[in-house]
């Protein structure tokens, strides 16, 4: 698995507190919750990350879903 990228993120204290409450409600770390929120935003914007090695065939990453997320079924 490729090494995960590290990044310094500065947040408004009120945003941090809201994310911290959301993370606690979802039983995730704050870091995992931020990544989850970013993935939701990317999906909504039609900019989901590609899997490493994926070609331009429209193949996209299924994404690091965490417990509690709904998974789309391929047979629908």
JSON list of N, CA and C in Angstrom, two decimals:
[
{"chain": "A", "resi": 1, "resn": "UNK", "atom": "N", "xyz": [0.85, -1.17, 0.00]},
{"chain": "A", "resi": 1, "resn": "UNK", "atom": "CA", "xyz": [0.00, 0.00, 0.00]},
{"chain": "A", "resi": 1, "resn": "UNK", "atom": "C", "xyz": [0.90, 1.24, 0.00]},
{"chain": "A", "resi": 2, "resn": "UNK", "atom": "N", "xyz": [0.61, 2.20, -0.85]},
{"chain": "A", "resi": 2, "resn": "UNK", "atom": "CA", "xyz": [1.44, 3.40, -0.88]},
{"chain": "A", "resi": 2, "resn": "UNK", "atom": "C", "xyz": [1.34, 4.17, 0.45]},
{"chain": "A", "resi": 3, "resn": "UNK", "atom": "N", "xyz": [2.41, 4.88, 0.76]},
{"chain": "A", "resi": 3, "resn": "UNK", "atom": "CA", "xyz": [2.42, 5.68, 1.98]},
{"chain": "A", "resi": 3, "resn": "UNK", "atom": "C", "xyz": [1.38, 6.78, 1.90]},
{"chain": "A", "resi": 4, "resn": "UNK", "atom": "N", "xyz": [0.67, 6.99, 2.99]},
{"chain": "A", "resi": 4, "resn": "UNK", "atom": "CA", "xyz": [-0.36, 8.04, 3.02]},
{"chain": "A", "resi": 4, "resn": "UNK", "atom": "C", "xyz": [0.31, 9.40, 3.10]},
{"chain": "A", "resi": 5, "resn": "UNK", "atom": "N", "xyz": [-0.28, 10.38, 2.46]},
{"chain": "A", "resi": 5, "resn": "UNK", "atom": "CA", "xyz": [0.24, 11.74, 2.46]},
{"chain": "A", "resi": 5, "resn": "UNK", "atom": "C", "xyz": [-0.07, 12.43, 3.78]},
{"chain": "A", "resi": 6, "resn": "UNK", "atom": "N", "xyz": [0.86, 13.24, 4.23]},
{"chain": "A", "resi": 6, "resn": "UNK", "atom": "CA", "xyz": [0.67, 14.02, 5.45]},
{"chain": "A", "resi": 6, "resn": "UNK", "atom": "C", "xyz": [0.45, 15.48, 5.05]},
{"chain": "A", "resi": 7, "resn": "UNK", "atom": "N", "xyz": [-0.37, 16.16, 5.84]},
{"chain": "A", "resi": 7, "resn": "UNK", "atom": "CA", "xyz": [-0.67, 17.54, 5.52]},
{"chain": "A", "resi": 7, "resn": "UNK", "atom": "C", "xyz": [-1.04, 18.30, 6.79]},
{"chain": "A", "resi": 8, "resn": "UNK", "atom": "N", "xyz": [-0.55, 19.52, 6.87]},
{"chain": "A", "resi": 8, "resn": "UNK", "atom": "CA", "xyz": [-0.92, 20.39, 7.98]},
{"chain": "A", "resi": 8, "resn": "UNK", "atom": "C", "xyz": [-2.18, 21.13, 7.56]},
{"chain": "A", "resi": 9, "resn": "UNK", "atom": "N", "xyz": [-3.20, 21.07, 8.39]},
{"chain": "A", "resi": 9, "resn": "UNK", "atom": "CA", "xyz": [-4.48, 21.69, 8.06]},
{"chain": "A", "resi": 9, "resn": "UNK", "atom": "C", "xyz": [-4.86, 22.65, 9.18]},
{"chain": "A", "resi": 10, "resn": "UNK", "atom": "N", "xyz": [-5.09, 23.88, 8.82]},
{"chain": "A", "resi": 10, "resn": "UNK", "atom": "CA", "xyz": [-5.54, 24.88, 9.79]},
{"chain": "A", "resi": 10, "resn": "UNK", "atom": "C", "xyz": [-7.05, 25.05, 9.63]},
{"chain": "A", "resi": 11, "resn": "UNK", "atom": "N", "xyz": [-7.77, 24.93, 10.73]},
{"chain": "A", "resi": 11, "resn": "UNK", "atom": "CA", "xyz": [-9.23, 25.03, 10.70]},
{"chain": "A", "resi": 11, "resn": "UNK", "atom": "C", "xyz": [-9.71, 26.08, 11.68]},
{"chain": "A", "resi": 12, "resn": "UNK", "atom": "N", "xyz": [-10.82, 26.70, 11.33]},
{"chain": "A", "resi": 12, "resn": "UNK", "atom": "CA", "xyz": [-11.52, 27.57, 12.26]},
{"chain": "A", "resi": 12, "resn": "UNK", "atom": "C", "xyz": [-11.92, 26.70, 13.46]},
{"chain": "A", "resi": 13, "resn": "UNK", "atom": "N", "xyz": [-11.76, 27.19, 14.67]},
{"chain": "A", "resi": 13, "resn": "UNK", "atom": "CA", "xyz": [-12.10, 26.37, 15.85]},
{"chain": "A", "resi": 13, "resn": "UNK", "atom": "C", "xyz": [-13.54, 25.83, 15.84]},
{"chain": "A", "resi": 14, "resn": "UNK", "atom": "N", "xyz": [-14.49, 26.60, 15.34]},
{"chain": "A", "resi": 14, "resn": "UNK", "atom": "CA", "xyz": [-15.88, 26.13, 15.29]},
{"chain": "A", "resi": 14, "resn": "UNK", "atom": "C", "xyz": [-16.02, 24.97, 14.29]},
{"chain": "A", "resi": 15, "resn": "UNK", "atom": "N", "xyz": [-15.30, 25.03, 13.17]},
{"chain": "A", "resi": 15, "resn": "UNK", "atom": "CA", "xyz": [-15.33, 23.94, 12.19]},
{"chain": "A", "resi": 15, "resn": "UNK", "atom": "C", "xyz": [-14.71, 22.69, 12.81]},
{"chain": "A", "resi": 16, "resn": "UNK", "atom": "N", "xyz": [-13.58, 22.87, 13.50]},
{"chain": "A", "resi": 16, "resn": "UNK", "atom": "CA", "xyz": [-12.92, 21.74, 14.15]},
{"chain": "A", "resi": 16, "resn": "UNK", "atom": "C", "xyz": [-13.87, 21.07, 15.14]},
{"chain": "A", "resi": 17, "resn": "UNK", "atom": "N", "xyz": [-14.54, 21.85, 15.96]},
{"chain": "A", "resi": 17, "resn": "UNK", "atom": "CA", "xyz": [-15.46, 21.29, 16.96]},
{"chain": "A", "resi": 17, "resn": "UNK", "atom": "C", "xyz": [-16.62, 20.55, 16.30]},
{"chain": "A", "resi": 18, "resn": "UNK", "atom": "N", "xyz": [-17.14, 21.10, 15.20]},
{"chain": "A", "resi": 18, "resn": "UNK", "atom": "CA", "xyz": [-18.23, 20.43, 14.49]},
{"chain": "A", "resi": 18, "resn": "UNK", "atom": "C", "xyz": [-17.76, 19.10, 13.91]},
{"chain": "A", "resi": 19, "resn": "UNK", "atom": "N", "xyz": [-16.56, 19.08, 13.33]},
{"chain": "A", "resi": 19, "resn": "UNK", "atom": "CA", "xyz": [-16.01, 17.83, 12.78]},
{"chain": "A", "resi": 19, "resn": "UNK", "atom": "C", "xyz": [-15.73, 16.84, 13.91]},
{"chain": "A", "resi": 20, "resn": "UNK", "atom": "N", "xyz": [-15.22, 17.31, 15.03]},
{"chain": "A", "resi": 20, "resn": "UNK", "atom": "CA", "xyz": [-14.94, 16.44, 16.17]},
{"chain": "A", "resi": 20, "resn": "UNK", "atom": "C", "xyz": [-16.24, 15.78, 16.68]},
{"chain": "A", "resi": 21, "resn": "UNK", "atom": "N", "xyz": [-17.32, 16.55, 16.76]},
{"chain": "A", "resi": 21, "resn": "UNK", "atom": "CA", "xyz": [-18.61, 15.98, 17.19]},
{"chain": "A", "resi": 21, "resn": "UNK", "atom": "C", "xyz": [-19.12, 14.95, 16.19]},
{"chain": "A", "resi": 22, "resn": "UNK", "atom": "N", "xyz": [-19.00, 15.26, 14.88]},
{"chain": "A", "resi": 22, "resn": "UNK", "atom": "CA", "xyz": [-19.42, 14.35, 13.82]},
{"chain": "A", "resi": 22, "resn": "UNK", "atom": "C", "xyz": [-18.60, 13.06, 13.90]},
{"chain": "A", "resi": 23, "resn": "UNK", "atom": "N", "xyz": [-17.30, 13.19, 14.10]},
{"chain": "A", "resi": 23, "resn": "UNK", "atom": "CA", "xyz": [-16.42, 12.02, 14.20]},
{"chain": "A", "resi": 23, "resn": "UNK", "atom": "C", "xyz": [-16.83, 11.15, 15.39]},
{"chain": "A", "resi": 24, "resn": "UNK", "atom": "N", "xyz": [-17.08, 11.78, 16.52]},
{"chain": "A", "resi": 24, "resn": "UNK", "atom": "CA", "xyz": [-17.49, 11.03, 17.71]},
{"chain": "A", "resi": 24, "resn": "UNK", "atom": "C", "xyz": [-18.81, 10.29, 17.47]},
{"chain": "A", "resi": 25, "resn": "UNK", "atom": "N", "xyz": [-19.75, 10.96, 16.82]},
{"chain": "A", "resi": 25, "resn": "UNK", "atom": "CA", "xyz": [-21.03, 10.33, 16.52]},
{"chain": "A", "resi": 25, "resn": "UNK", "atom": "C", "xyz": [-20.87, 9.11, 15.60]},
{"chain": "A", "resi": 26, "resn": "UNK", "atom": "N", "xyz": [-19.90, 9.19, 14.67]},
{"chain": "A", "resi": 26, "resn": "UNK", "atom": "CA", "xyz": [-19.67, 8.11, 13.71]},
{"chain": "A", "resi": 26, "resn": "UNK", "atom": "C", "xyz": [-18.59, 7.13, 14.16]},
{"chain": "A", "resi": 27, "resn": "UNK", "atom": "N", "xyz": [-18.09, 7.30, 15.39]},
{"chain": "A", "resi": 27, "resn": "UNK", "atom": "CA", "xyz": [-17.04, 6.44, 15.95]},
{"chain": "A", "resi": 27, "resn": "UNK", "atom": "C", "xyz": [-15.80, 6.40, 15.06]},
{"chain": "A", "resi": 28, "resn": "UNK", "atom": "N", "xyz": [-15.39, 7.57, 14.57]},
{"chain": "A", "resi": 28, "resn": "UNK", "atom": "CA", "xyz": [-14.18, 7.70, 13.76]},
{"chain": "A", "resi": 28, "resn": "UNK", "atom": "C", "xyz": [-13.24, 8.68, 14.44]},
{"chain": "A", "resi": 29, "resn": "UNK", "atom": "N", "xyz": [-11.96, 8.61, 14.04]},
{"chain": "A", "resi": 29, "resn": "UNK", "atom": "CA", "xyz": [-11.02, 9.64, 14.48]},
{"chain": "A", "resi": 29, "resn": "UNK", "atom": "C", "xyz": [-11.34, 10.92, 13.70]},
{"chain": "A", "resi": 30, "resn": "UNK", "atom": "N", "xyz": [-10.85, 12.03, 14.19]},
{"chain": "A", "resi": 30, "resn": "UNK", "atom": "CA", "xyz": [-11.06, 13.30, 13.48]},
{"chain": "A", "resi": 30, "resn": "UNK", "atom": "C", "xyz": [-10.41, 13.23, 12.10]},
{"chain": "A", "resi": 31, "resn": "UNK", "atom": "N", "xyz": [-9.21, 12.65, 12.03]},
{"chain": "A", "resi": 31, "resn": "UNK", "atom": "CA", "xyz": [-8.53, 12.51, 10.74]},
{"chain": "A", "resi": 31, "resn": "UNK", "atom": "C", "xyz": [-9.37, 11.69, 9.76]},
{"chain": "A", "resi": 32, "resn": "UNK", "atom": "N", "xyz": [-9.89, 10.54, 10.21]},
{"chain": "A", "resi": 32, "resn": "UNK", "atom": "CA", "xyz": [-10.71, 9.70, 9.34]},
{"chain": "A", "resi": 32, "resn": "UNK", "atom": "C", "xyz": [-11.99, 10.42, 8.92]},
{"chain": "A", "resi": 33, "resn": "UNK", "atom": "N", "xyz": [-12.55, 11.23, 9.84]},
{"chain": "A", "resi": 33, "resn": "UNK", "atom": "CA", "xyz": [-13.78, 11.97, 9.51]},
{"chain": "A", "resi": 33, "resn": "UNK", "atom": "C", "xyz": [-13.51, 13.03, 8.46]},
{"chain": "A", "resi": 34, "resn": "UNK", "atom": "N", "xyz": [-12.37, 13.71, 8.56]},
{"chain": "A", "resi": 34, "resn": "UNK", "atom": "CA", "xyz": [-12.02, 14.72, 7.55]},
{"chain": "A", "resi": 34, "resn": "UNK", "atom": "C", "xyz": [-11.86, 14.05, 6.19]},
{"chain": "A", "resi": 35, "resn": "UNK", "atom": "N", "xyz": [-11.17, 12.90, 6.16]},
{"chain": "A", "resi": 35, "resn": "UNK", "atom": "CA", "xyz": [-11.01, 12.19, 4.88]},
{"chain": "A", "resi": 35, "resn": "UNK", "atom": "C", "xyz": [-12.37, 11.74, 4.34]},
{"chain": "A", "resi": 36, "resn": "UNK", "atom": "N", "xyz": [-13.24, 11.24, 5.22]},
{"chain": "A", "resi": 36, "resn": "UNK", "atom": "CA", "xyz": [-14.58, 10.83, 4.82]},
{"chain": "A", "resi": 36, "resn": "UNK", "atom": "C", "xyz": [-15.34, 12.01, 4.20]},
{"chain": "A", "resi": 37, "resn": "UNK", "atom": "N", "xyz": [-15.30, 13.16, 4.87]},
{"chain": "A", "resi": 37, "resn": "UNK", "atom": "CA", "xyz": [-15.98, 14.35, 4.35]},
{"chain": "A", "resi": 37, "resn": "UNK", "atom": "C", "xyz": [-15.42, 14.80, 3.02]},
{"chain": "A", "resi": 38, "resn": "UNK", "atom": "N", "xyz": [-14.11, 14.72, 2.87]},
{"chain": "A", "resi": 38, "resn": "UNK", "atom": "CA", "xyz": [-13.49, 15.08, 1.59]},
{"chain": "A", "resi": 38, "resn": "UNK", "atom": "C", "xyz": [-13.92, 14.12, 0.49]},
{"chain": "A", "resi": 39, "resn": "UNK", "atom": "N", "xyz": [-13.98, 12.83, 0.81]},
{"chain": "A", "resi": 39, "resn": "UNK", "atom": "CA", "xyz": [-14.43, 11.84, -0.20]},
{"chain": "A", "resi": 39, "resn": "UNK", "atom": "C", "xyz": [-15.88, 12.10, -0.61]},
{"chain": "A", "resi": 40, "resn": "UNK", "atom": "N", "xyz": [-16.73, 12.44, 0.37]},
{"chain": "A", "resi": 40, "resn": "UNK", "atom": "CA", "xyz": [-18.13, 12.77, 0.04]},
{"chain": "A", "resi": 40, "resn": "UNK", "atom": "C", "xyz": [-18.19, 13.98, -0.90]},
{"chain": "A", "resi": 41, "resn": "UNK", "atom": "N", "xyz": [-17.40, 15.00, -0.59]},
{"chain": "A", "resi": 41, "resn": "UNK", "atom": "CA", "xyz": [-17.39, 16.21, -1.42]},
{"chain": "A", "resi": 41, "resn": "UNK", "atom": "C", "xyz": [-16.86, 15.91, -2.81]},
{"chain": "A", "resi": 42, "resn": "UNK", "atom": "N", "xyz": [-15.80, 15.09, -2.90]},
{"chain": "A", "resi": 42, "resn": "UNK", "atom": "CA", "xyz": [-15.25, 14.73, -4.22]},
{"chain": "A", "resi": 42, "resn": "UNK", "atom": "C", "xyz": [-16.27, 13.94, -5.04]},
{"chain": "A", "resi": 43, "resn": "UNK", "atom": "N", "xyz": [-16.97, 13.02, -4.40]},
{"chain": "A", "resi": 43, "resn": "UNK", "atom": "CA", "xyz": [-17.98, 12.23, -5.11]},
{"chain": "A", "resi": 43, "resn": "UNK", "atom": "C", "xyz": [-19.10, 13.13, -5.62]},
{"chain": "A", "resi": 44, "resn": "UNK", "atom": "N", "xyz": [-19.56, 14.04, -4.77]},
{"chain": "A", "resi": 44, "resn": "UNK", "atom": "CA", "xyz": [-20.65, 14.94, -5.15]},
{"chain": "A", "resi": 44, "resn": "UNK", "atom": "C", "xyz": [-20.23, 15.84, -6.32]},
{"chain": "A", "resi": 45, "resn": "UNK", "atom": "N", "xyz": [-18.96, 16.22, -6.35]},
{"chain": "A", "resi": 45, "resn": "UNK", "atom": "CA", "xyz": [-18.45, 17.09, -7.42]},
{"chain": "A", "resi": 45, "resn": "UNK", "atom": "C", "xyz": [-18.05, 16.30, -8.68]},
{"chain": "A", "resi": 46, "resn": "UNK", "atom": "N", "xyz": [-18.20, 14.97, -8.63]},
{"chain": "A", "resi": 46, "resn": "UNK", "atom": "CA", "xyz": [-17.81, 14.15, -9.78]},
{"chain": "A", "resi": 46, "resn": "UNK", "atom": "C", "xyz": [-16.30, 14.08, -9.95]},
{"chain": "A", "resi": 47, "resn": "UNK", "atom": "N", "xyz": [-15.57, 14.16, -8.86]},
{"chain": "A", "resi": 47, "resn": "UNK", "atom": "CA", "xyz": [-14.10, 14.18, -8.91]},
{"chain": "A", "resi": 47, "resn": "UNK", "atom": "C", "xyz": [-13.50, 13.12, -8.00]},
{"chain": "A", "resi": 48, "resn": "UNK", "atom": "N", "xyz": [-14.09, 11.93, -7.99]},
{"chain": "A", "resi": 48, "resn": "UNK", "atom": "CA", "xyz": [-13.59, 10.87, -7.14]},
{"chain": "A", "resi": 48, "resn": "UNK", "atom": "C", "xyz": [-12.15, 10.51, -7.53]},
{"chain": "A", "resi": 49, "resn": "UNK", "atom": "N", "xyz": [-11.33, 10.17, -6.54]},
{"chain": "A", "resi": 49, "resn": "UNK", "atom": "CA", "xyz": [-9.94, 9.81, -6.84]},
{"chain": "A", "resi": 49, "resn": "UNK", "atom": "C", "xyz": [-9.88, 8.50, -7.63]},
{"chain": "A", "resi": 50, "resn": "UNK", "atom": "N", "xyz": [-8.89, 8.42, -8.50]},
{"chain": "A", "resi": 50, "resn": "UNK", "atom": "CA", "xyz": [-8.68, 7.19, -9.28]},
{"chain": "A", "resi": 50, "resn": "UNK", "atom": "C", "xyz": [-7.85, 6.22, -8.47]},
{"chain": "A", "resi": 51, "resn": "UNK", "atom": "N", "xyz": [-8.06, 4.95, -8.73]},
{"chain": "A", "resi": 51, "resn": "UNK", "atom": "CA", "xyz": [-7.21, 3.93, -8.11]},
{"chain": "A", "resi": 51, "resn": "UNK", "atom": "C", "xyz": [-5.82, 4.04, -8.69]},
{"chain": "A", "resi": 52, "resn": "UNK", "atom": "N", "xyz": [-4.79, 3.76, -7.91]},
{"chain": "A", "resi": 52, "resn": "UNK", "atom": "CA", "xyz": [-3.43, 3.76, -8.47]},
{"chain": "A", "resi": 52, "resn": "UNK", "atom": "C", "xyz": [-3.34, 2.79, -9.63]},
{"chain": "A", "resi": 53, "resn": "UNK", "atom": "N", "xyz": [-2.80, 3.24, -10.74]},
{"chain": "A", "resi": 53, "resn": "UNK", "atom": "CA", "xyz": [-2.65, 2.40, -11.92]},
{"chain": "A", "resi": 53, "resn": "UNK", "atom": "C", "xyz": [-3.87, 2.36, -12.81]},
{"chain": "A", "resi": 54, "resn": "UNK", "atom": "N", "xyz": [-4.97, 3.02, -12.43]},
{"chain": "A", "resi": 54, "resn": "UNK", "atom": "CA", "xyz": [-6.18, 3.02, -13.26]},
{"chain": "A", "resi": 54, "resn": "UNK", "atom": "C", "xyz": [-5.94, 3.87, -14.50]},
{"chain": "A", "resi": 55, "resn": "UNK", "atom": "N", "xyz": [-6.54, 3.47, -15.59]},
{"chain": "A", "resi": 55, "resn": "UNK", "atom": "CA", "xyz": [-6.40, 4.21, -16.84]},
{"chain": "A", "resi": 55, "resn": "UNK", "atom": "C", "xyz": [-7.53, 5.20, -16.98]},
{"chain": "A", "resi": 56, "resn": "UNK", "atom": "N", "xyz": [-7.51, 5.98, -18.07]},
{"chain": "A", "resi": 56, "resn": "UNK", "atom": "CA", "xyz": [-8.54, 6.99, -18.32]},
{"chain": "A", "resi": 56, "resn": "UNK", "atom": "C", "xyz": [-9.84, 6.39, -18.82]},
{"chain": "A", "resi": 57, "resn": "UNK", "atom": "N", "xyz": [-10.11, 5.13, -18.52]},
{"chain": "A", "resi": 57, "resn": "UNK", "atom": "CA", "xyz": [-11.32, 4.45, -18.99]},
{"chain": "A", "resi": 57, "resn": "UNK", "atom": "C", "xyz": [-12.53, 4.77, -18.14]},
{"chain": "A", "resi": 58, "resn": "UNK", "atom": "N", "xyz": [-12.38, 5.73, -17.22]},
{"chain": "A", "resi": 58, "resn": "UNK", "atom": "CA", "xyz": [-13.49, 6.07, -16.35]},
{"chain": "A", "resi": 58, "resn": "UNK", "atom": "C", "xyz": [-13.50, 5.24, -15.08]},
{"chain": "A", "resi": 59, "resn": "UNK", "atom": "N", "xyz": [-12.53, 4.33, -14.93]},
{"chain": "A", "resi": 59, "resn": "UNK", "atom": "CA", "xyz": [-12.43, 3.50, -13.76]},
{"chain": "A", "resi": 59, "resn": "UNK", "atom": "C", "xyz": [-12.03, 4.37, -12.57]},
{"chain": "A", "resi": 60, "resn": "UNK", "atom": "N", "xyz": [-12.81, 4.32, -11.50]},
{"chain": "A", "resi": 60, "resn": "UNK", "atom": "CA", "xyz": [-12.56, 5.17, -10.35]},
{"chain": "A", "resi": 60, "resn": "UNK", "atom": "C", "xyz": [-12.40, 4.35, -9.11]},
{"chain": "A", "resi": 61, "resn": "UNK", "atom": "N", "xyz": [-11.79, 4.96, -8.10]},
{"chain": "A", "resi": 61, "resn": "UNK", "atom": "CA", "xyz": [-11.55, 4.29, -6.83]},
{"chain": "A", "resi": 61, "resn": "UNK", "atom": "C", "xyz": [-12.86, 4.06, -6.11]},
{"chain": "A", "resi": 62, "resn": "UNK", "atom": "N", "xyz": [-12.99, 2.89, -5.51]},
{"chain": "A", "resi": 62, "resn": "UNK", "atom": "CA", "xyz": [-14.19, 2.61, -4.73]},
{"chain": "A", "resi": 62, "resn": "UNK", "atom": "C", "xyz": [-14.15, 3.32, -3.40]},
{"chain": "A", "resi": 63, "resn": "UNK", "atom": "N", "xyz": [-13.02, 3.67, -2.94]},
{"chain": "A", "resi": 63, "resn": "UNK", "atom": "CA", "xyz": [-12.85, 4.60, -1.89]},
{"chain": "A", "resi": 63, "resn": "UNK", "atom": "C", "xyz": [-12.66, 4.13, -0.50]},
{"chain": "A", "resi": 64, "resn": "UNK", "atom": "N", "xyz": [-12.04, 3.95, 0.43]},
{"chain": "A", "resi": 64, "resn": "UNK", "atom": "CA", "xyz": [-11.91, 3.67, 1.81]},
{"chain": "A", "resi": 64, "resn": "UNK", "atom": "C", "xyz": [-13.15, 3.86, 2.63]},
{"chain": "A", "resi": 65, "resn": "UNK", "atom": "N", "xyz": [-14.24, 3.20, 2.28]},
{"chain": "A", "resi": 65, "resn": "UNK", "atom": "CA", "xyz": [-15.44, 3.35, 3.09]},
{"chain": "A", "resi": 65, "resn": "UNK", "atom": "C", "xyz": [-15.19, 2.82, 4.48]},
{"chain": "A", "resi": 66, "resn": "UNK", "atom": "N", "xyz": [-15.83, 3.40, 5.43]},
{"chain": "A", "resi": 66, "resn": "UNK", "atom": "CA", "xyz": [-15.73, 2.97, 6.82]},
{"chain": "A", "resi": 66, "resn": "UNK", "atom": "C", "xyz": [-17.01, 2.28, 7.23]},
{"chain": "A", "resi": 67, "resn": "UNK", "atom": "N", "xyz": [-16.98, 1.68, 8.38]},
{"chain": "A", "resi": 67, "resn": "UNK", "atom": "CA", "xyz": [-18.16, 0.99, 8.89]},
{"chain": "A", "resi": 67, "resn": "UNK", "atom": "C", "xyz": [-19.33, 1.96, 8.95]},
{"chain": "A", "resi": 68, "resn": "UNK", "atom": "N", "xyz": [-20.49, 1.46, 8.58]},
{"chain": "A", "resi": 68, "resn": "UNK", "atom": "CA", "xyz": [-21.68, 2.28, 8.65]},
{"chain": "A", "resi": 68, "resn": "UNK", "atom": "C", "xyz": [-22.03, 2.94, 7.33]},
{"chain": "A", "resi": 69, "resn": "UNK", "atom": "N", "xyz": [-21.13, 2.96, 6.38]},
{"chain": "A", "resi": 69, "resn": "UNK", "atom": "CA", "xyz": [-21.45, 3.55, 5.09]},
{"chain": "A", "resi": 69, "resn": "UNK", "atom": "C", "xyz": [-22.21, 2.54, 4.24]},
{"chain": "A", "resi": 70, "resn": "UNK", "atom": "N", "xyz": [-23.09, 3.02, 3.43]},
{"chain": "A", "resi": 70, "resn": "UNK", "atom": "CA", "xyz": [-23.78, 2.16, 2.50]},
{"chain": "A", "resi": 70, "resn": "UNK", "atom": "C", "xyz": [-22.91, 1.93, 1.29]},
{"chain": "A", "resi": 71, "resn": "UNK", "atom": "N", "xyz": [-22.91, 0.71, 0.78]},
{"chain": "A", "resi": 71, "resn": "UNK", "atom": "CA", "xyz": [-22.14, 0.37, -0.38]},
{"chain": "A", "resi": 71, "resn": "UNK", "atom": "C", "xyz": [-23.09, 0.14, -1.56]},
{"chain": "A", "resi": 72, "resn": "UNK", "atom": "N", "xyz": [-22.85, 0.81, -2.69]},
{"chain": "A", "resi": 72, "resn": "UNK", "atom": "CA", "xyz": [-23.71, 0.57, -3.84]},
{"chain": "A", "resi": 72, "resn": "UNK", "atom": "C", "xyz": [-23.52, -0.85, -4.33]},
{"chain": "A", "resi": 73, "resn": "UNK", "atom": "N", "xyz": [-24.61, -1.49, -4.72]},
{"chain": "A", "resi": 73, "resn": "UNK", "atom": "CA", "xyz": [-24.52, -2.86, -5.21]},
{"chain": "A", "resi": 73, "resn": "UNK", "atom": "C", "xyz": [-24.34, -2.85, -6.72]},
{"chain": "A", "resi": 74, "resn": "UNK", "atom": "N", "xyz": [-23.46, -3.71, -7.19]},
{"chain": "A", "resi": 74, "resn": "UNK", "atom": "CA", "xyz": [-23.14, -3.78, -8.62]},
{"chain": "A", "resi": 74, "resn": "UNK", "atom": "C", "xyz": [-24.30, -4.35, -9.43]},
{"chain": "A", "resi": 75, "resn": "UNK", "atom": "N", "xyz": [-25.20, -5.12, -8.79]},
{"chain": "A", "resi": 75, "resn": "UNK", "atom": "CA", "xyz": [-26.27, -5.77, -9.54]},
{"chain": "A", "resi": 75, "resn": "UNK", "atom": "C", "xyz": [-27.51, -4.91, -9.69]},
{"chain": "A", "resi": 76, "resn": "UNK", "atom": "N", "xyz": [-27.44, -3.65, -9.34]},
{"chain": "A", "resi": 76, "resn": "UNK", "atom": "CA", "xyz": [-28.61, -2.76, -9.51]},
{"chain": "A", "resi": 76, "resn": "UNK", "atom": "C", "xyz": [-28.59, -2.10, -10.84]}
]
